[in-house]
mmCIF file of C-alpha atoms in Angstrom:
data_model
loop_
_atom_site.group_PDB
_atom_site.id
_atom_site.type_symbol
_atom_site.label_atom_id
_atom_site.label_comp_id
_atom_site.label_asym_id
_atom_site.label_seq_id
_atom_site.Cartn_x
_atom_site.Cartn_y
_atom_site.Cartn_z
ATOM 1 C CA MET A 1 104.256 122.123 88.577
ATOM 2 C CA ALA A 2 104.909 118.425 89.304
ATOM 3 C CA ASP A 3 102.462 115.523 89.715
ATOM 4 C CA PHE A 4 104.162 114.328 92.850
ATOM 5 C CA ALA A 5 106.776 115.711 95.385
ATOM 6 C CA VAL A 6 109.126 113.184 96.957
ATOM 7 C CA LEU A 7 110.708 114.043 100.119
ATOM 8 C CA GLY A 8 113.916 112.019 100.358
ATOM 9 C CA ALA A 9 116.447 110.999 97.687
ATOM 10 C CA GLY A 10 117.690 107.857 99.290
ATOM 11 C CA ALA A 11 117.265 104.293 97.695
ATOM 12 C CA MET A 12 113.471 104.156 98.357
ATOM 13 C CA GLY A 13 112.683 107.749 97.581
ATOM 14 C CA THR A 14 114.600 107.399 94.251
ATOM 15 C CA ALA A 15 112.994 104.052 93.482
ATOM 16 C CA ILE A 16 109.507 105.501 94.027
ATOM 17 C CA SER A 17 110.383 108.430 91.957
ATOM 18 C CA TYR A 18 111.521 106.068 89.204
ATOM 19 C CA LEU A 19 108.136 104.142 89.228
ATOM 20 C CA LEU A 20 106.217 107.349 89.147
ATOM 21 C CA ALA A 21 108.203 108.895 86.340
ATOM 22 C CA SER A 22 108.174 105.577 84.289
ATOM 23 C CA ASN A 23 104.439 105.829 84.499
ATOM 24 C CA GLY A 24 104.463 109.299 82.978
ATOM 25 C CA TYR A 25 104.141 111.497 85.922
ATOM 26 C CA LYS A 26 106.277 114.562 86.648
ATOM 27 C CA VAL A 27 108.163 114.205 89.936
ATOM 28 C CA ASN A 28 110.110 116.653 92.087
ATOM 29 C CA VAL A 29 112.502 115.139 94.601
ATOM 30 C CA TRP A 30 113.769 116.817 97.514
ATOM 31 C CA ALA A 31 117.288 116.076 98.536
ATOM 32 C CA ARG A 32 119.393 117.485 101.449
ATOM 33 C CA ARG A 33 122.775 117.522 99.722
ATOM 34 C CA ASN A 34 123.297 119.750 96.573
ATOM 35 C CA GLU A 35 125.767 117.116 95.075
ATOM 36 C CA VAL A 36 122.775 114.651 95.018
ATOM 37 C CA VAL A 37 120.446 117.306 93.453
ATOM 38 C CA ASP A 38 123.111 118.015 90.843
ATOM 39 C CA GLU A 39 123.639 114.450 89.840
ATOM 40 C CA ILE A 40 119.960 113.759 89.524
ATOM 41 C CA ASN A 41 119.457 116.914 87.438
ATOM 42 C CA LYS A 42 122.483 116.782 85.193
ATOM 43 C CA LYS A 43 123.199 113.157 84.866
ATOM 44 C CA LYS A 44 119.983 111.372 85.605
ATOM 45 C CA ARG A 45 121.812 109.343 88.211
ATOM 46 C CA ASN A 46 121.778 108.804 92.040
ATOM 47 C CA SER A 47 124.948 106.690 92.273
ATOM 48 C CA GLU A 48 125.350 106.798 95.913
ATOM 49 C CA TYR A 49 121.900 104.943 96.442
ATOM 50 C CA LEU A 50 121.073 103.329 93.205
ATOM 51 C CA PRO A 51 124.375 102.711 91.315
ATOM 52 C CA ASN A 52 124.383 101.906 87.520
ATOM 53 C CA VAL A 53 120.689 103.059 87.301
ATOM 54 C CA THR A 54 119.750 105.713 84.753
ATOM 55 C CA LEU A 55 116.730 107.675 85.934
ATOM 56 C CA PRO A 56 113.850 108.190 83.466
ATOM 57 C CA ASP A 57 112.668 111.510 82.125
ATOM 58 C CA GLY A 58 110.292 113.360 84.389
ATOM 59 C CA ILE A 59 112.347 113.433 87.504
ATOM 60 C CA SER A 60 113.819 116.839 88.866
ATOM 61 C CA ALA A 61 115.558 117.471 92.139
ATOM 62 C CA THR A 62 115.894 120.409 94.406
ATOM 63 C CA ALA A 63 117.365 121.108 97.820
ATOM 64 C CA ASP A 64 114.733 123.760 98.370
ATOM 65 C CA LEU A 65 112.092 122.131 100.697
ATOM 66 C CA GLN A 66 109.442 124.794 100.080
ATOM 67 C CA ARG A 67 109.768 124.651 96.398
ATOM 68 C CA CYS A 68 109.417 121.006 96.401
ATOM 69 C CA LEU A 69 106.317 120.954 98.614
ATOM 70 C CA GLU A 70 104.633 123.803 96.648
ATOM 71 C CA SER A 71 105.196 121.749 93.400
ATOM 72 C CA SER A 72 102.369 119.204 94.062
ATOM 73 C CA GLU A 73 99.415 118.412 96.241
ATOM 74 C CA LYS A 74 100.514 114.618 96.406
ATOM 75 C CA VAL A 75 103.608 114.071 98.666
ATOM 76 C CA VAL A 76 105.683 110.897 99.308
ATOM 77 C CA LEU A 77 107.554 110.840 102.519
ATOM 78 C CA ALA A 78 110.661 108.834 101.948
ATOM 79 C CA VAL A 79 113.228 109.872 104.492
ATOM 80 C CA PRO A 80 114.596 107.497 107.114
ATOM 81 C CA SER A 81 112.411 107.422 110.155
ATOM 82 C CA HIS A 82 115.080 108.909 112.469
ATOM 83 C CA ALA A 83 114.978 111.976 110.386
ATOM 84 C CA VAL A 84 111.259 112.329 110.099
ATOM 85 C CA TYR A 85 110.686 114.380 113.355
ATOM 86 C CA ASP A 86 113.237 117.115 112.396
ATOM 87 C CA LEU A 87 111.694 117.276 108.843
ATOM 88 C CA LEU A 88 108.155 117.554 110.334
ATOM 89 C CA LEU A 89 109.227 120.573 112.457
ATOM 90 C CA LYS A 90 110.287 122.295 109.117
ATOM 91 C CA LEU A 91 107.084 121.259 107.341
ATOM 92 C CA ARG A 92 104.864 122.947 110.067
ATOM 93 C CA LYS A 93 105.409 126.403 108.574
ATOM 94 C CA TYR A 94 104.158 125.360 105.068
ATOM 95 C CA GLN A 95 100.540 124.889 103.960
ATOM 96 C CA ILE A 96 100.437 121.039 103.946
ATOM 97 C CA SER A 97 97.430 119.907 105.870
ATOM 98 C CA LYS A 98 95.307 119.490 102.686
ATOM 99 C CA LYS A 99 97.768 117.453 100.691
ATOM 100 C CA TYR A 100 97.676 113.785 100.027
ATOM 101 C CA TRP A 101 100.487 111.778 101.826
ATOM 102 C CA LEU A 102 102.170 108.418 101.200
ATOM 103 C CA ASN A 103 104.661 107.148 103.721
ATOM 104 C CA VAL A 104 107.169 104.719 102.645
ATOM 105 C CA ALA A 105 109.646 104.907 105.731
ATOM 106 C CA LYS A 106 109.467 101.678 107.583
ATOM 107 C CA GLY A 107 110.181 102.785 111.146
ATOM 108 C CA MET A 108 108.805 104.982 114.047
ATOM 109 C CA ILE A 109 109.384 108.292 115.848
ATOM 110 C CA VAL A 110 111.523 106.730 118.495
ATOM 111 C CA ASP A 111 111.602 109.623 120.813
ATOM 112 C CA PHE A 112 107.735 109.805 120.978
ATOM 113 C CA GLY A 113 107.202 106.029 120.764
ATOM 114 C CA CYS A 114 104.557 106.535 117.935
ATOM 115 C CA THR A 115 104.174 105.688 114.304
ATOM 116 C CA ILE A 116 104.998 108.222 111.483
ATOM 117 C CA SER A 117 101.335 108.388 110.483
ATOM 118 C CA ARG A 118 100.258 109.307 114.017
ATOM 119 C CA MET A 119 102.895 112.081 114.115
ATOM 120 C CA LEU A 120 101.512 113.426 110.799
ATOM 121 C CA ILE A 121 97.999 113.472 112.251
ATOM 122 C CA ASP A 122 98.838 114.846 115.698
ATOM 123 C CA ARG A 123 101.664 117.241 114.801
ATOM 124 C CA LEU A 124 100.878 118.396 111.348
ATOM 125 C CA GLN A 125 97.083 118.191 111.543
ATOM 126 C CA ILE A 126 96.880 116.236 108.337
ATOM 127 C CA GLU A 127 93.440 114.492 107.851
ATOM 128 C CA GLU A 128 93.745 110.813 108.388
ATOM 129 C CA ASP A 129 91.816 110.123 105.131
ATOM 130 C CA LYS A 130 94.655 111.796 103.270
ATOM 131 C CA ILE A 131 97.448 109.505 104.823
ATOM 132 C CA SER A 132 98.528 106.251 103.257
ATOM 133 C CA VAL A 133 101.376 103.831 104.051
ATOM 134 C CA LEU A 134 103.282 101.440 101.742
ATOM 135 C CA SER A 135 104.878 98.218 102.913
ATOM 136 C CA GLY A 136 105.979 95.006 101.508
ATOM 137 C CA PRO A 137 109.007 93.101 100.148
ATOM 138 C CA ASN A 138 110.456 95.898 98.136
ATOM 139 C CA PHE A 139 114.254 96.404 97.811
ATOM 140 C CA ALA A 140 114.740 99.521 95.820
ATOM 141 C CA ILE A 141 117.199 98.143 93.397
ATOM 142 C CA GLU A 142 114.728 95.365 92.402
ATOM 143 C CA ILE A 143 112.034 97.841 91.893
ATOM 144 C CA VAL A 144 113.853 99.876 89.393
ATOM 145 C CA LYS A 145 115.018 96.568 87.629
ATOM 146 C CA TYR A 146 111.360 95.648 87.247
ATOM 147 C CA ALA A 147 111.645 92.436 89.362
ATOM 148 C CA PRO A 148 108.085 91.334 90.217
ATOM 149 C CA THR A 149 106.789 92.109 93.707
ATOM 150 C CA VAL A 150 103.703 93.053 95.533
ATOM 151 C CA SER A 151 103.187 96.061 97.949
ATOM 152 C CA ILE A 152 100.291 96.653 100.496
ATOM 153 C CA LEU A 153 98.844 100.189 100.572
ATOM 154 C CA GLY A 154 97.139 100.975 103.791
ATOM 155 C CA CYS A 155 94.648 103.770 103.685
ATOM 156 C CA ARG A 156 91.141 104.774 105.000
ATOM 157 C CA SER A 157 90.068 106.671 101.965
ATOM 158 C CA LYS A 158 89.352 105.185 98.533
ATOM 159 C CA THR A 159 90.174 108.548 97.065
ATOM 160 C CA THR A 160 93.739 108.618 98.591
ATOM 161 C CA ALA A 161 94.381 104.789 97.910
ATOM 162 C CA THR A 162 93.328 105.302 94.266
ATOM 163 C CA ILE A 163 95.730 108.239 93.647
ATOM 164 C CA PHE A 164 98.743 106.359 94.779
ATOM 165 C CA ARG A 165 97.816 102.795 93.671
ATOM 166 C CA ASP A 166 97.115 103.923 90.061
ATOM 167 C CA ALA A 167 100.288 106.103 90.059
ATOM 168 C CA LEU A 168 102.761 103.352 91.252
ATOM 169 C CA GLU A 169 101.426 100.194 89.827
ATOM 170 C CA ASN A 170 102.875 98.647 86.679
ATOM 171 C CA ARG A 171 103.186 95.266 85.115
ATOM 172 C CA CYS A 172 105.775 94.152 87.647
ATOM 173 C CA PHE A 173 104.910 96.287 90.826
ATOM 174 C CA LEU A 174 101.480 95.261 92.047
ATOM 175 C CA VAL A 175 99.695 97.222 94.739
ATOM 176 C CA ARG A 176 97.069 95.883 96.970
ATOM 177 C CA VAL A 177 94.821 97.979 98.977
ATOM 178 C CA THR A 178 93.655 97.661 102.681
ATOM 179 C CA GLU A 179 91.906 99.763 105.029
ATOM 180 C CA ASP A 180 94.237 98.485 107.866
ATOM 181 C CA LEU A 181 96.660 101.394 107.822
ATOM 182 C CA GLU A 182 97.950 100.333 111.299
ATOM 183 C CA GLY A 183 98.618 96.802 110.185
ATOM 184 C CA VAL A 184 100.774 97.884 107.084
ATOM 185 C CA GLU A 185 102.617 100.322 109.198
ATOM 186 C CA ALA A 186 103.313 97.638 112.045
ATOM 187 C CA GLY A 187 104.504 95.145 109.426
ATOM 188 C CA GLY A 188 107.083 97.521 108.191
ATOM 189 C CA ILE A 189 108.285 98.335 111.514
ATOM 190 C CA LEU A 190 108.357 94.824 112.950
ATOM 191 C CA LYS A 191 109.922 93.031 110.019
ATOM 192 C CA ASN A 192 113.195 94.904 110.506
ATOM 193 C CA ILE A 193 113.911 93.618 114.090
ATOM 194 C CA GLY A 194 113.270 90.085 112.890
ATOM 195 C CA ALA A 195 115.885 90.535 110.170
ATOM 196 C CA ILE A 196 118.448 91.629 112.775
ATOM 197 C CA ALA A 197 117.776 88.537 114.804
ATOM 198 C CA ILE A 198 118.344 86.234 111.726
ATOM 199 C CA GLY A 199 121.557 88.159 111.028
ATOM 200 C CA LEU A 200 122.701 87.552 114.486
ATOM 201 C CA LEU A 201 122.049 83.800 114.230
ATOM 202 C CA ASP A 202 123.877 83.588 110.874
ATOM 203 C CA GLY A 203 126.855 85.305 112.396
ATOM 204 C CA LEU A 204 126.901 83.018 115.356
ATOM 205 C CA ASP A 205 126.807 80.010 112.905
ATOM 206 C CA LEU A 206 124.310 77.947 115.064
ATOM 207 C CA GLY A 207 122.872 76.069 112.254
ATOM 208 C CA ASP A 208 119.743 76.079 109.931
ATOM 209 C CA ASN A 209 117.529 74.331 112.575
ATOM 210 C CA VAL A 210 117.700 77.254 115.160
ATOM 211 C CA ARG A 211 117.278 79.784 112.466
ATOM 212 C CA GLY A 212 114.105 78.199 111.380
ATOM 213 C CA LEU A 213 113.122 78.024 115.133
ATOM 214 C CA ILE A 214 113.857 81.684 115.968
ATOM 215 C CA PHE A 215 112.246 82.813 112.701
ATOM 216 C CA THR A 216 108.925 81.135 113.685
ATOM 217 C CA GLU A 217 109.143 82.381 117.237
ATOM 218 C CA TYR A 218 109.641 85.881 115.766
ATOM 219 C CA VAL A 219 106.613 85.623 113.582
ATOM 220 C CA GLU A 220 104.481 84.798 116.581
ATOM 221 C CA GLU A 221 106.075 87.699 118.551
ATOM 222 C CA GLY A 222 105.402 90.117 115.642
ATOM 223 C CA ILE A 223 101.925 89.106 115.473
ATOM 224 C CA ARG A 224 101.335 89.461 119.164
ATOM 225 C CA VAL A 225 102.878 93.099 119.103
ATOM 226 C CA GLY A 226 101.196 93.912 115.920
ATOM 227 C CA THR A 227 97.677 92.976 116.968
ATOM 228 C CA ASP A 228 97.891 94.207 120.627
ATOM 229 C CA VAL A 229 100.091 97.315 120.453
ATOM 230 C CA PHE A 230 99.360 98.613 116.928
ATOM 231 C CA LYS A 231 95.756 97.072 116.767
ATOM 232 C CA ALA A 232 96.651 95.549 113.365
ATOM 233 C CA LYS A 233 94.514 92.980 111.635
ATOM 234 C CA MET A 234 95.976 89.415 111.689
ATOM 235 C CA GLU A 235 95.366 88.981 107.919
ATOM 236 C CA THR A 236 97.491 92.022 107.179
ATOM 237 C CA LEU A 237 100.346 90.726 109.202
ATOM 238 C CA LEU A 238 100.315 87.365 107.546
ATOM 239 C CA GLY A 239 100.481 88.953 104.097
ATOM 240 C CA PRO A 240 103.261 90.733 102.365
ATOM 241 C CA ALA A 241 103.285 93.918 104.705
ATOM 242 C CA PHE A 242 104.821 91.821 107.487
ATOM 243 C CA LEU A 243 105.462 88.144 106.890
ATOM 244 C CA GLY A 244 106.418 88.606 103.137
ATOM 245 C CA ASP A 245 108.581 91.519 103.955
ATOM 246 C CA LEU A 246 110.136 89.662 106.914
ATOM 247 C CA VAL A 247 111.159 86.698 104.727
ATOM 248 C CA THR A 248 112.742 88.906 102.096
ATOM 249 C CA THR A 249 114.456 91.071 104.604
ATOM 250 C CA ALA A 250 115.638 88.237 106.965
ATOM 251 C CA PHE A 251 117.204 85.963 104.352
ATOM 252 C CA SER A 252 118.500 88.371 101.598
ATOM 253 C CA LEU A 253 122.211 89.404 101.270
ATOM 254 C CA LYS A 254 120.876 92.784 100.176
ATOM 255 C CA SER A 255 119.298 93.424 103.711
ATOM 256 C CA ARG A 256 120.810 96.238 105.788
ATOM 257 C CA ASN A 257 119.016 95.035 108.907
ATOM 258 C CA ARG A 258 120.265 91.536 108.472
ATOM 259 C CA LEU A 259 123.700 92.826 107.943
ATOM 260 C CA ILE A 260 123.547 94.853 111.265
ATOM 261 C CA GLY A 261 122.796 91.692 113.017
ATOM 262 C CA LEU A 262 125.665 89.897 111.240
ATOM 263 C CA LEU A 263 128.156 92.576 112.188
ATOM 264 C CA ALA A 264 126.853 92.683 115.873
ATOM 265 C CA SER A 265 127.421 88.982 116.042
ATOM 266 C CA LYS A 266 131.099 89.506 115.169
ATOM 267 C CA ASN A 267 131.403 92.294 117.810
ATOM 268 C CA VAL A 268 132.033 94.902 115.082
ATOM 269 C CA ALA A 269 132.710 98.000 117.289
ATOM 270 C CA ASN A 270 131.954 100.841 114.910
ATOM 271 C CA ILE A 271 128.570 99.769 113.639
ATOM 272 C CA PRO A 272 127.235 103.316 114.379
ATOM 273 C CA ASN A 273 129.633 104.780 111.780
ATOM 274 C CA TYR A 274 128.208 102.888 108.814
ATOM 275 C CA THR A 275 126.728 104.985 106.268
ATOM 276 C CA PHE A 276 123.672 102.917 105.569
ATOM 277 C CA ILE A 277 120.456 103.304 107.603
ATOM 278 C CA ALA A 278 118.911 100.199 109.216
ATOM 279 C CA GLU A 279 115.506 101.250 110.634
ATOM 280 C CA GLY A 280 115.236 98.052 112.900
ATOM 281 C CA ARG A 281 118.132 99.202 115.002
ATOM 282 C CA ASN A 282 116.413 102.366 115.953
ATOM 283 C CA CYS A 283 113.003 100.754 116.723
ATOM 284 C CA ALA A 284 113.964 97.491 118.591
ATOM 285 C CA GLU A 285 114.191 99.115 122.096
ATOM 286 C CA ILE A 286 110.909 101.052 121.838
ATOM 287 C CA ILE A 287 109.095 98.134 120.621
ATOM 288 C CA LYS A 288 110.352 96.016 123.537
ATOM 289 C CA VAL A 289 109.183 98.720 125.876
ATOM 290 C CA LEU A 290 105.766 98.872 124.271
ATOM 291 C CA ALA A 291 105.498 95.029 124.351
ATOM 292 C CA HIS A 292 106.317 94.978 128.074
ATOM 293 C CA LYS A 293 103.700 97.676 128.734
ATOM 294 C CA HIS A 294 101.235 95.301 127.181
ATOM 295 C CA LYS A 295 102.510 92.344 129.065
ATOM 296 C CA ILE A 296 103.615 90.661 125.769
ATOM 297 C CA SER A 297 106.517 88.085 125.905
ATOM 298 C CA VAL A 298 109.118 89.056 123.363
ATOM 299 C CA PRO A 299 112.260 86.912 123.900
ATOM 300 C CA VAL A 300 113.464 87.413 120.427
ATOM 301 C CA ILE A 301 113.223 91.214 120.553
ATOM 302 C CA GLU A 302 114.960 91.054 123.901
ATOM 303 C CA PHE A 303 117.818 89.039 122.403
ATOM 304 C CA VAL A 304 118.148 91.734 119.699
ATOM 305 C CA CYS A 305 118.131 94.602 122.089
ATOM 306 C CA GLU A 306 120.688 92.872 124.482
ATOM 307 C CA THR A 307 123.131 92.307 121.599
ATOM 308 C CA LEU A 308 122.844 95.752 120.124
ATOM 309 C CA SER A 309 123.301 97.314 123.641
ATOM 310 C CA GLY A 310 126.663 95.552 123.992
ATOM 311 C CA VAL A 311 125.962 92.298 125.566
ATOM 312 C CA LYS A 312 128.117 89.474 124.103
ATOM 313 C CA PRO A 313 126.190 87.756 121.243
ATOM 314 C CA TYR A 314 126.572 84.253 122.763
ATOM 315 C CA VAL A 315 125.511 85.530 126.208
ATOM 316 C CA ALA A 316 122.409 87.123 124.815
ATOM 317 C CA PHE A 317 121.633 83.953 122.798
ATOM 318 C CA ASN A 318 122.012 81.780 125.902
ATOM 319 C CA SER A 319 119.559 84.147 127.635
ATOM 320 C CA LEU A 320 117.116 83.778 124.804
ATOM 321 C CA TRP A 321 117.526 79.844 124.853
ATOM 322 C CA LYS A 322 116.911 79.785 128.495
ATOM 323 C CA LYS A 323 113.546 81.595 128.038
ATOM 324 C CA LEU A 324 112.505 79.254 125.261
ATOM 325 C CA LYS A 325 113.483 76.178 127.352
ATOM 326 C CA GLU A 326 111.124 77.670 130.075
ATOM 327 C CA GLU A 327 108.327 77.997 127.608
ATOM 328 C CA SER A 328 108.801 74.382 126.472
ATOM 329 C CA LYS A 329 108.705 73.190 130.027
ATOM 330 C CA ALA A 330 105.518 75.180 130.526
ATOM 331 C CA SER A 331 103.714 73.447 127.665
ATOM 332 C CA ARG A 332 101.827 70.348 128.553
ATOM 333 C CA PRO A 333 100.874 67.326 126.485
ATOM 334 C CA PRO A 334 97.048 66.756 125.890
ATOM 335 C CA THR A 335 95.175 64.830 128.669
#
């Protein structure tokens, strides 16, 4: 038996496993590919996702999903959001409704327009009190190198929150708890789109001033969408779950979402063929649709969607700039 089952052996799944094992817990990781399983078990490495990192004792891997699930009552969901639904279809045949769940995937079930936690509740009949979500400025490679950071754990239940916080926290990885599960999940979803926008601006080389402007415009958009669409609390969005994670993801050279924007700004034709996963790319369009349904103005999100759909980057930016000029004209000085 293991103390925790981790579904997904990508960068974040491996980093979470590293944290848990470093704190003395036994971890069973599920990976789709046998070569990843073999490397973890035989060499204590996952070189594709965390190169030059030796994994601590206590981590084992398997390609057998049932075996992994049956190994523990505490499960970490760490597959990319676009793969969650197919995985959930497989999970339905197992006894999982009473397990404790932590979701670390920062994305949505795009085809259904819903969050991952909502899918766990509606499709797998998992009790809401047994679901938690982790978000914050957390690059996997920095986690395993013990670089200081803070994560926000969103959870309704004190019992569930305590299980995961106590297991993950160490001297460099701090975990704050909030009952605002929606806010934590919204922050992890929304920050990725903003990072793509900043990547686009960096590629267009329009200067630092406009980058600062669009960043602040997007913060306002994210808060409007987060509070109105996801029913998040303002204080959650202004903390590490959204704003802190957005700063890290938008301005770091490690950011996959920023890189997607940078590549799109250069009209790189084969972005879909890149092996890395950038969650913001999958979520931007559905967030735009949800925002429009709530009559929320989201010009920066529209800029991202237009560019990713094939509109020339400068044309898309000119459209964004026109909208911002109209907003400026609509503002009035105090009387």
